Amino acid sequence: MEAATSPDWLAERRAEALASARELSLPGPKVKGWEFTDLTGLDLAAYEPAEPSDAVEPARGALAIPEGAEGLTQVDASIVSEVSAASGNGRPDAPLVMPLDAAAARFPELLREHLGTIVAGANDPFVTINDAGWSGGALVYVPANTKAPKPISLTAIQRAAGRSLNWRTLVILEEGAEAEIWERYLSASEDVAGLFNGVTELIVGAGANLRYVCGQALSSASWVFASQRAEVERDATLEWVALGFGSANGKVRMETKLAGRGSTAKVTGAFVGNGRQHLDYDTTQEHAAEDTTSDLAFRGVLDGRATAVWRGMINVDKGAQRTDAFQECRNLLLSKKAHADAIPGLEIEADDVACTHAAAIAQIDPDQLFYLRSRGLGEGVASELVVGGFLAELVERVPEGALGDALAAALGQRLGELLHG
């Protein structure tokens, strides 16, 4: 629902996006990137926009936010909790977390400068629909050479079935800024059959440092679509952790552009599915400047008839010499009826680079199970140890402390759901 004081430029932009959305059709299996995700069962017209709702506890969480974190929570179209917003209408001079629609009214020039600059609708129906219909949302702004004093939490919860929630996040770290952000997409109950459509823009200024953690644990009856993109400027650092546990079907795109010389990005992701879930992750590491580094590692665990696809691309632009890029995706199938596709790719236009990739799909090694069972362990416990060790490699990639503990706990909880029901 658009705020009454929304600036003219934003109202015009919404109207243009709405007109464009009416002309766009859903991508079919012949569209690149959509070959493995079938949208024939999706009727966008069947999902009315989310309406205001009351505070509610989610059915389950993809991860627990750190103790002392502050931020905001949105349920359907209502912001139900938030930290105190900054006063005045000039450019904020302290770290700021507030609803995006309220920020558009209070800091219109800040949003006009940044909103939609790194995730553009173009011919993408989901981004265009989000552009036209987002409500509430979140802005995180950290001024130059300032550190956000506490971890920031952003939570979007779907409560009403048969509704679409267009959630929008804009993160701006100015030069030399630092922040830690935990974002979660959740459902109020396990049977909420909704459509979640998110857009996240992460703007990491020169010399800035952003840690961004995003966990998705929507109802297994939900559709999920998300377009998440980061641009990392000169000598800046991004650490990105992604968890995908919920939803029935959909697609999540995660794109990182290393836009400035000396920038670095480390991306760690895990998806865990069972039943008839279909999980689709599309990742891009774009190196657009010299002396940049990216490191991406995903792990997937699938049980039942679950399916998943990961498609990863490393793009090295012309002139991006001395690029160092790595990507891998490894999948473990717990059932003979589970299926995964892992598709790495490279597009390189520079000649002084080090780019490598790896992909693997396998079932639990029977020799490992035999070894553990010969030591007196039951089959269930042995399987849990093998899968736990497979996922523990991800935990080792993140810093010890709150992040490592939260990641280990989230993976352990989801693994328990798979193996013990």
Short mmCIF file of C-alpha atoms in Angstrom, two decimals:
data_model
loop_
_atom_site.label_atom_id
_atom_site.label_comp_id
_atom_site.label_asym_id
_atom_site.label_seq_id
_atom_site.Cartn_x
_atom_site.Cartn_y
_atom_site.Cartn_z
CA MET A 1 0.00 0.00 0.00
CA GLU A 2 1.60 3.24 -1.12
CA ALA A 3 2.11 5.97 1.46
CA ALA A 4 0.02 9.12 0.96
CA THR A 5 3.15 11.28 1.05
CA SER A 6 5.06 9.21 -1.48
CA PRO A 7 7.07 11.52 -3.79
CA ASP A 8 5.87 12.07 -7.34
CA TRP A 9 8.84 10.28 -8.91
CA LEU A 10 8.06 7.11 -6.94
CA ALA A 11 4.36 7.21 -7.83
CA GLU A 12 5.27 7.60 -11.50
CA ARG A 13 7.73 4.76 -11.28
CA ARG A 14 5.12 2.49 -9.72
CA ALA A 15 2.61 3.35 -12.42
CA GLU A 16 5.13 2.62 -15.17
CA ALA A 17 6.04 -0.71 -13.56
CA LEU A 18 2.37 -1.65 -13.28
CA ALA A 19 1.81 -0.92 -16.95
CA SER A 20 4.90 -2.95 -17.87
CA ALA A 21 3.84 -5.87 -15.68
CA ARG A 22 0.56 -6.16 -17.56
CA GLU A 23 2.49 -6.69 -20.79
CA LEU A 24 4.91 -9.31 -19.48
CA SER A 25 4.31 -13.04 -19.40
CA LEU A 26 5.82 -15.70 -17.18
CA PRO A 27 9.06 -17.25 -18.46
CA GLY A 28 8.71 -20.68 -20.01
CA PRO A 29 11.11 -23.63 -20.18
CA LYS A 30 12.76 -22.27 -23.33
CA VAL A 31 13.87 -19.09 -21.51
CA LYS A 32 17.47 -19.33 -20.34
CA GLY A 33 17.63 -19.95 -16.61
CA TRP A 34 14.11 -21.34 -16.41
CA GLU A 35 14.65 -24.73 -18.04
CA PHE A 36 14.38 -26.62 -14.75
CA THR A 37 11.64 -24.67 -12.96
CA ASP A 38 8.11 -25.25 -14.23
CA LEU A 39 5.73 -22.31 -13.74
CA THR A 40 2.71 -23.80 -15.50
CA GLY A 41 0.95 -24.23 -12.15
CA LEU A 42 1.39 -20.57 -11.19
CA ASP A 43 -1.55 -18.21 -11.71
CA LEU A 44 -0.43 -14.75 -10.64
CA ALA A 45 -3.99 -13.41 -10.92
CA ALA A 46 -5.09 -15.83 -8.20
CA TYR A 47 -3.00 -14.01 -5.57
CA GLU A 48 -4.45 -10.76 -4.29
CA PRO A 49 -2.00 -8.26 -2.75
CA ALA A 50 -1.26 -8.70 0.93
CA GLU A 51 -3.40 -6.66 3.32
CA PRO A 52 -2.59 -5.20 6.76
CA SER A 53 -2.26 -7.81 9.49
CA ASP A 54 -1.40 -8.15 13.17
CA ALA A 55 1.76 -9.39 14.81
CA VAL A 56 2.18 -13.16 14.77
CA GLU A 57 4.78 -15.74 15.66
CA PRO A 58 6.20 -17.56 12.61
CA ALA A 59 5.75 -21.32 12.28
CA ARG A 60 9.50 -21.84 12.31
CA GLY A 61 12.59 -19.85 11.53
CA ALA A 62 15.41 -20.44 9.10
CA LEU A 63 17.83 -19.09 11.66
CA ALA A 64 17.82 -17.36 15.01
CA ILE A 65 18.88 -13.73 14.96
CA PRO A 66 21.72 -12.68 17.29
CA GLU A 67 20.96 -11.58 20.82
CA GLY A 68 20.60 -7.81 20.99
CA ALA A 69 19.76 -7.38 17.30
CA GLU A 70 17.35 -4.57 16.44
CA GLY A 71 15.35 -3.89 13.32
CA LEU A 72 11.83 -4.32 12.01
CA THR A 73 9.23 -6.99 11.36
CA GLN A 74 6.53 -6.93 8.70
CA VAL A 75 3.48 -9.23 8.67
CA ASP A 76 1.72 -9.23 5.29
CA ALA A 77 1.37 -5.50 4.49
CA SER A 78 1.86 -4.19 8.05
CA ILE A 79 5.00 -3.13 9.87
CA VAL A 80 4.34 -4.56 13.33
CA SER A 81 7.59 -3.63 15.06
CA GLU A 82 10.44 -1.28 14.32
CA VAL A 83 13.23 0.65 15.98
CA SER A 84 12.96 4.41 16.42
CA ALA A 85 13.27 6.23 13.12
CA ALA A 86 15.58 9.20 12.61
CA SER A 87 14.13 12.67 12.90
CA GLY A 88 14.35 15.41 10.30
CA ASN A 89 14.27 15.29 6.54
CA GLY A 90 17.93 15.80 5.62
CA ARG A 91 20.39 13.04 4.82
CA PRO A 92 20.72 10.79 7.91
CA ASP A 93 23.90 11.31 9.92
CA ALA A 94 23.62 8.07 11.94
CA PRO A 95 22.81 4.45 11.13
CA LEU A 96 19.16 4.14 10.15
CA VAL A 97 16.68 1.25 9.91
CA MET A 98 13.12 2.08 8.91
CA PRO A 99 10.25 1.00 6.65
CA LEU A 100 11.08 1.71 3.05
CA ASP A 101 7.79 3.46 2.28
CA ALA A 102 8.27 5.78 5.27
CA ALA A 103 11.83 6.49 4.12
CA ALA A 104 10.53 7.43 0.68
CA ALA A 105 8.47 10.17 2.30
CA ARG A 106 11.14 11.34 4.75
CA PHE A 107 14.31 10.93 2.69
CA PRO A 108 13.08 11.05 -0.92
CA GLU A 109 16.37 12.14 -2.47
CA LEU A 110 18.30 9.33 -0.77
CA LEU A 111 15.91 6.76 -2.18
CA ARG A 112 15.75 8.38 -5.59
CA GLU A 113 19.54 8.16 -5.77
CA HIS A 114 19.70 4.44 -4.92
CA LEU A 115 16.37 2.57 -5.19
CA GLY A 116 16.25 0.35 -8.25
CA THR A 117 19.78 1.18 -9.37
CA ILE A 118 21.19 -2.35 -9.14
CA VAL A 119 18.05 -4.50 -9.55
CA ALA A 120 16.10 -3.24 -12.55
CA GLY A 121 12.81 -4.67 -13.80
CA ALA A 122 13.47 -4.59 -17.56
CA ASN A 123 11.79 -7.74 -18.91
CA ASP A 124 11.63 -9.59 -15.61
CA PRO A 125 7.99 -9.98 -14.55
CA PHE A 126 8.75 -10.67 -10.88
CA VAL A 127 11.02 -7.65 -10.39
CA THR A 128 8.54 -5.48 -12.30
CA ILE A 129 5.63 -6.67 -10.16
CA ASN A 130 7.67 -5.97 -7.04
CA ASP A 131 8.54 -2.51 -8.33
CA ALA A 132 4.87 -1.75 -8.80
CA GLY A 133 3.47 -3.33 -5.66
CA TRP A 134 5.94 -3.43 -2.76
CA SER A 135 4.59 -2.20 0.55
CA GLY A 136 6.35 -1.54 3.83
CA GLY A 137 9.80 -2.92 3.11
CA ALA A 138 13.06 -1.97 4.78
CA LEU A 139 15.79 0.62 4.38
CA VAL A 140 19.15 0.21 6.07
CA TYR A 141 21.47 3.18 5.75
CA VAL A 142 24.90 3.52 7.37
CA PRO A 143 26.75 6.82 6.83
CA ALA A 144 30.39 7.03 5.82
CA ASN A 145 32.99 5.78 8.31
CA THR A 146 30.28 4.63 10.73
CA LYS A 147 29.58 1.20 12.20
CA ALA A 148 26.05 0.05 12.98
CA PRO A 149 26.27 -0.55 16.75
CA LYS A 150 24.15 -3.73 16.79
CA PRO A 151 23.23 -6.49 14.37
CA ILE A 152 20.20 -5.48 12.29
CA SER A 153 17.24 -7.85 11.88
CA LEU A 154 14.70 -7.64 9.05
CA THR A 155 11.83 -10.14 9.10
CA ALA A 156 8.98 -10.56 6.60
CA ILE A 157 6.17 -12.95 7.58
CA GLN A 158 3.32 -14.19 5.38
CA ARG A 159 0.16 -14.82 7.37
CA ALA A 160 -2.73 -14.79 4.89
CA ALA A 161 -3.10 -17.62 2.40
CA GLY A 162 -3.89 -16.84 -1.21
CA ARG A 163 -2.06 -13.51 -1.05
CA SER A 164 1.14 -12.14 -2.56
CA LEU A 165 3.70 -10.31 -0.47
CA ASN A 166 6.03 -8.04 -2.41
CA TRP A 167 8.90 -7.41 -0.01
CA ARG A 168 11.63 -4.87 -0.79
CA THR A 169 14.94 -4.25 0.96
CA LEU A 170 17.45 -1.49 0.24
CA VAL A 171 20.80 -1.52 2.04
CA ILE A 172 23.19 1.41 1.61
CA LEU A 173 26.63 1.42 3.21
CA GLU A 174 28.55 4.56 2.42
CA GLU A 175 32.34 4.68 2.16
CA GLY A 176 34.07 3.03 5.10
CA ALA A 177 30.80 1.96 6.76
CA GLU A 178 30.21 -1.38 8.50
CA ALA A 179 27.06 -3.39 9.29
CA GLU A 180 25.73 -6.87 10.00
CA ILE A 181 22.22 -7.62 8.67
CA TRP A 182 20.04 -10.69 9.26
CA GLU A 183 17.04 -10.99 6.95
CA ARG A 184 14.36 -13.70 7.17
CA TYR A 185 11.43 -14.75 4.97
CA LEU A 186 8.93 -16.77 7.05
CA SER A 187 5.35 -18.05 7.15
CA ALA A 188 2.92 -17.76 10.05
CA SER A 189 1.92 -21.42 9.70
CA GLU A 190 2.94 -24.49 7.74
CA ASP A 191 -0.16 -24.42 5.54
CA VAL A 192 0.03 -20.81 4.27
CA ALA A 193 -0.19 -21.14 0.49
CA GLY A 194 1.02 -17.72 -0.61
CA LEU A 195 3.35 -16.08 -3.09
CA PHE A 196 6.44 -14.33 -1.77
CA ASN A 197 8.22 -12.00 -4.19
CA GLY A 198 11.31 -10.26 -2.83
CA VAL A 199 13.87 -7.79 -4.15
CA THR A 200 17.05 -6.95 -2.22
CA GLU A 201 19.64 -4.36 -3.21
CA LEU A 202 22.95 -4.29 -1.33
CA ILE A 203 25.09 -1.23 -2.04
CA VAL A 204 28.51 -1.57 -0.42
CA GLY A 205 30.56 1.63 -0.72
CA ALA A 206 34.33 1.95 -1.05
CA GLY A 207 36.16 0.41 1.89
CA ALA A 208 32.87 -0.68 3.51
CA ASN A 209 32.26 -4.04 5.19
CA LEU A 210 28.87 -5.79 5.03
CA ARG A 211 27.88 -9.12 6.51
CA TYR A 212 24.48 -10.14 5.13
CA VAL A 213 22.63 -13.28 6.25
CA CYS A 214 19.36 -14.29 4.58
CA GLY A 215 17.24 -17.26 5.64
CA GLN A 216 14.14 -18.51 3.82
CA ALA A 217 11.79 -20.88 5.69
CA LEU A 218 8.45 -20.23 4.03
CA SER A 219 5.61 -22.74 4.11
CA SER A 220 6.13 -25.76 1.88
CA ALA A 221 2.88 -24.71 0.15
CA SER A 222 4.30 -21.33 -0.95
CA TRP A 223 5.85 -19.98 -4.11
CA VAL A 224 9.03 -17.96 -3.62
CA PHE A 225 10.75 -15.62 -6.05
CA ALA A 226 13.62 -13.37 -5.04
CA SER A 227 16.09 -11.18 -6.90
CA GLN A 228 19.03 -10.24 -4.71
CA ARG A 229 21.99 -8.24 -5.98
CA ALA A 230 25.03 -6.65 -4.39
CA GLU A 231 27.49 -4.12 -5.80
CA VAL A 232 30.79 -3.96 -3.98
CA GLU A 233 33.00 -0.93 -4.54
CA ARG A 234 36.77 -0.41 -4.26
CA ASP A 235 38.46 -2.26 -1.38
CA ALA A 236 35.07 -3.18 0.11
CA THR A 237 34.14 -6.59 1.56
CA LEU A 238 30.90 -8.56 1.43
CA GLU A 239 30.21 -11.75 3.37
CA TRP A 240 26.88 -13.26 2.27
CA VAL A 241 25.23 -16.31 3.85
CA ALA A 242 22.02 -17.77 2.35
CA LEU A 243 19.75 -20.54 3.63
CA GLY A 244 16.84 -22.03 1.67
CA PHE A 245 14.63 -24.44 3.61
CA GLY A 246 11.03 -23.69 2.67
CA SER A 247 8.62 -23.09 -0.25
CA ALA A 248 7.11 -25.51 -2.74
CA ASN A 249 8.56 -23.98 -5.88
CA GLY A 250 10.14 -20.83 -7.29
CA LYS A 251 13.52 -19.31 -7.97
CA VAL A 252 16.08 -17.25 -6.05
CA ARG A 253 18.71 -15.21 -7.89
CA MET A 254 21.81 -14.05 -6.07
CA GLU A 255 24.12 -11.73 -7.98
CA THR A 256 27.33 -10.10 -6.80
CA LYS A 257 29.14 -7.44 -8.80
CA LEU A 258 32.67 -6.65 -7.76
CA ALA A 259 32.59 -3.15 -9.15
CA GLY A 260 35.71 -1.62 -7.61
CA ARG A 261 39.37 -2.56 -7.61
CA GLY A 262 40.38 -4.70 -4.64
CA SER A 263 36.80 -5.66 -3.70
CA THR A 264 36.06 -9.06 -2.18
CA ALA A 265 32.95 -11.23 -1.81
CA LYS A 266 32.49 -14.53 0.00
CA VAL A 267 29.14 -16.28 -0.52
CA THR A 268 28.08 -19.35 1.48
CA GLY A 269 24.75 -21.07 0.83
CA ALA A 270 22.76 -24.14 1.80
CA PHE A 271 19.42 -25.53 0.68
CA VAL A 272 17.60 -28.47 2.22
CA GLY A 273 14.43 -29.94 0.74
CA ASN A 274 12.10 -32.89 1.18
CA GLY A 275 8.66 -34.03 0.06
CA ARG A 276 8.02 -32.59 -3.39
CA GLN A 277 9.84 -29.30 -2.86
CA HIS A 278 11.65 -27.74 -5.82
CA LEU A 279 14.50 -25.36 -4.96
CA ASP A 280 16.17 -23.24 -7.65
CA TYR A 281 19.22 -21.05 -6.98
CA ASP A 282 20.84 -18.96 -9.71
CA THR A 283 24.09 -17.27 -8.68
CA THR A 284 26.34 -14.82 -10.51
CA GLN A 285 29.78 -13.50 -9.60
CA GLU A 286 30.60 -10.58 -11.88
CA HIS A 287 34.13 -9.23 -11.78
CA ALA A 288 34.07 -5.75 -13.28
CA ALA A 289 37.36 -4.37 -11.95
CA GLU A 290 40.98 -5.39 -11.47
CA ASP A 291 42.32 -7.30 -8.46
CA THR A 292 38.96 -8.62 -7.27
CA THR A 293 38.21 -11.87 -5.43
CA SER A 294 35.07 -13.98 -5.09
CA ASP A 295 34.53 -17.30 -3.33
CA LEU A 296 31.17 -19.09 -3.53
CA ALA A 297 30.24 -22.45 -2.01
CA PHE A 298 26.79 -24.08 -1.85
CA ARG A 299 25.66 -27.35 -0.29
CA GLY A 300 22.33 -29.05 -0.97
CA VAL A 301 20.61 -31.93 0.84
CA LEU A 302 17.48 -33.50 -0.67
CA ASP A 303 15.16 -36.22 0.56
CA GLY A 304 11.85 -37.71 -0.63
CA ARG A 305 10.97 -36.56 -4.15
CA ALA A 306 12.58 -33.16 -3.70
CA THR A 307 14.39 -31.58 -6.64
CA ALA A 308 16.87 -28.74 -6.87
CA VAL A 309 18.86 -26.85 -9.44
CA TRP A 310 21.85 -24.60 -8.91
CA ARG A 311 23.19 -22.62 -11.83
CA GLY A 312 26.34 -20.62 -11.16
CA MET A 313 28.12 -18.19 -13.44
CA ILE A 314 31.42 -16.38 -13.07
CA ASN A 315 31.64 -13.37 -15.40
CA VAL A 316 35.01 -11.68 -15.80
CA ASP A 317 34.56 -8.42 -17.70
CA LYS A 318 37.04 -7.05 -20.16
CA GLY A 319 39.92 -5.39 -18.31
CA ALA A 320 39.22 -7.13 -14.99
CA GLN A 321 42.77 -8.46 -14.77
CA ARG A 322 44.08 -10.46 -11.81
CA THR A 323 40.62 -11.77 -10.98
CA ASP A 324 40.54 -14.65 -8.50
CA ALA A 325 37.19 -16.48 -8.57
CA PHE A 326 35.95 -19.81 -7.26
CA GLN A 327 32.54 -21.49 -7.18
CA GLU A 328 31.26 -24.90 -6.19
CA CYS A 329 28.00 -26.68 -5.47
CA ARG A 330 27.83 -30.13 -3.90
CA ASN A 331 24.59 -32.05 -3.39
CA LEU A 332 23.77 -35.04 -1.23
CA LEU A 333 20.70 -37.14 -2.09
CA LEU A 334 19.11 -39.09 0.76
CA SER A 335 16.50 -40.76 -1.45
CA LYS A 336 16.68 -42.52 -4.79
CA LYS A 337 13.76 -40.37 -5.95
CA ALA A 338 15.42 -37.04 -5.09
CA HIS A 339 17.13 -35.22 -7.96
CA ALA A 340 19.59 -32.34 -8.30
CA ASP A 341 21.19 -30.45 -11.17
CA ALA A 342 24.38 -28.41 -10.69
CA ILE A 343 25.48 -26.26 -13.61
CA PRO A 344 28.62 -24.12 -13.18
CA GLY A 345 29.73 -21.72 -15.88
CA LEU A 346 32.51 -19.29 -16.82
CA GLU A 347 32.52 -16.30 -19.17
CA ILE A 348 35.96 -14.70 -19.22
CA GLU A 349 37.04 -11.64 -21.21
CA ALA A 350 40.38 -11.01 -19.46
CA ASP A 351 43.60 -12.99 -19.82
CA ASP A 352 45.21 -12.72 -16.38
CA VAL A 353 42.76 -14.58 -14.16
CA ALA A 354 42.43 -17.60 -11.87
CA CYS A 355 38.91 -19.03 -12.15
CA THR A 356 37.84 -22.49 -11.00
CA HIS A 357 34.57 -24.29 -10.40
CA ALA A 358 33.31 -27.63 -9.14
CA ALA A 359 30.01 -29.47 -8.91
CA ALA A 360 29.03 -32.86 -7.49
CA ILE A 361 25.89 -34.89 -6.87
CA ALA A 362 26.00 -38.09 -4.83
CA GLN A 363 24.14 -40.31 -2.40
CA ILE A 364 25.42 -41.18 1.05
CA ASP A 365 28.59 -43.23 0.74
CA PRO A 366 27.71 -46.81 1.80
CA ASP A 367 31.29 -47.35 2.97
CA GLN A 368 30.93 -44.49 5.44
CA LEU A 369 27.67 -45.93 6.71
CA PHE A 370 29.21 -49.39 7.01
CA TYR A 371 32.14 -48.03 9.00
CA LEU A 372 29.90 -46.17 11.45
CA ARG A 373 27.46 -49.05 11.84
CA SER A 374 30.32 -51.48 12.45
CA ARG A 375 31.15 -49.28 15.45
CA GLY A 376 27.72 -49.95 16.93
CA LEU A 377 25.75 -46.99 15.61
CA GLY A 378 22.25 -47.40 14.26
CA GLU A 379 21.50 -46.56 10.63
CA GLY A 380 19.64 -43.35 11.53
CA VAL A 381 22.42 -42.03 13.75
CA ALA A 382 25.06 -43.00 11.20
CA SER A 383 23.19 -41.22 8.40
CA GLU A 384 22.79 -38.11 10.54
CA LEU A 385 26.53 -38.03 11.26
CA VAL A 386 27.42 -38.34 7.57
CA VAL A 387 25.01 -35.59 6.48
CA GLY A 388 26.01 -33.43 9.42
CA GLY A 389 29.64 -33.70 8.41
CA PHE A 390 28.75 -32.78 4.84
CA LEU A 391 27.03 -29.58 6.01
CA ALA A 392 29.67 -28.81 8.65
CA GLU A 393 32.03 -27.79 5.85
CA LEU A 394 29.83 -24.73 5.34
CA VAL A 395 29.93 -23.75 9.00
CA GLU A 396 33.72 -23.77 8.83
CA ARG A 397 33.56 -21.07 6.13
CA VAL A 398 31.96 -18.45 8.40
CA PRO A 399 33.45 -16.67 11.42
CA GLU A 400 33.13 -18.28 14.83
CA GLY A 401 30.65 -16.72 17.21
CA ALA A 402 27.04 -15.73 16.63
CA LEU A 403 27.08 -16.40 12.89
CA GLY A 404 28.75 -19.80 13.12
CA ASP A 405 26.49 -20.85 16.00
CA ALA A 406 23.31 -19.70 14.22
CA LEU A 407 24.26 -21.42 10.97
CA ALA A 408 25.10 -24.69 12.73
CA ALA A 409 21.86 -24.58 14.73
CA ALA A 410 19.70 -23.83 11.68
CA LEU A 411 21.26 -26.62 9.64
CA GLY A 412 21.00 -29.03 12.56
CA GLN A 413 17.34 -28.25 13.11
CA ARG A 414 16.46 -28.64 9.44
CA LEU A 415 18.45 -31.85 9.20
CA GLY A 416 16.55 -33.21 12.19
CA GLU A 417 13.26 -32.44 10.43
CA LEU A 418 14.42 -34.40 7.39
CA LEU A 419 15.71 -37.45 9.22
CA HIS A 420 13.23 -37.66 12.09
CA GLY A 421 10.07 -36.10 10.66
#
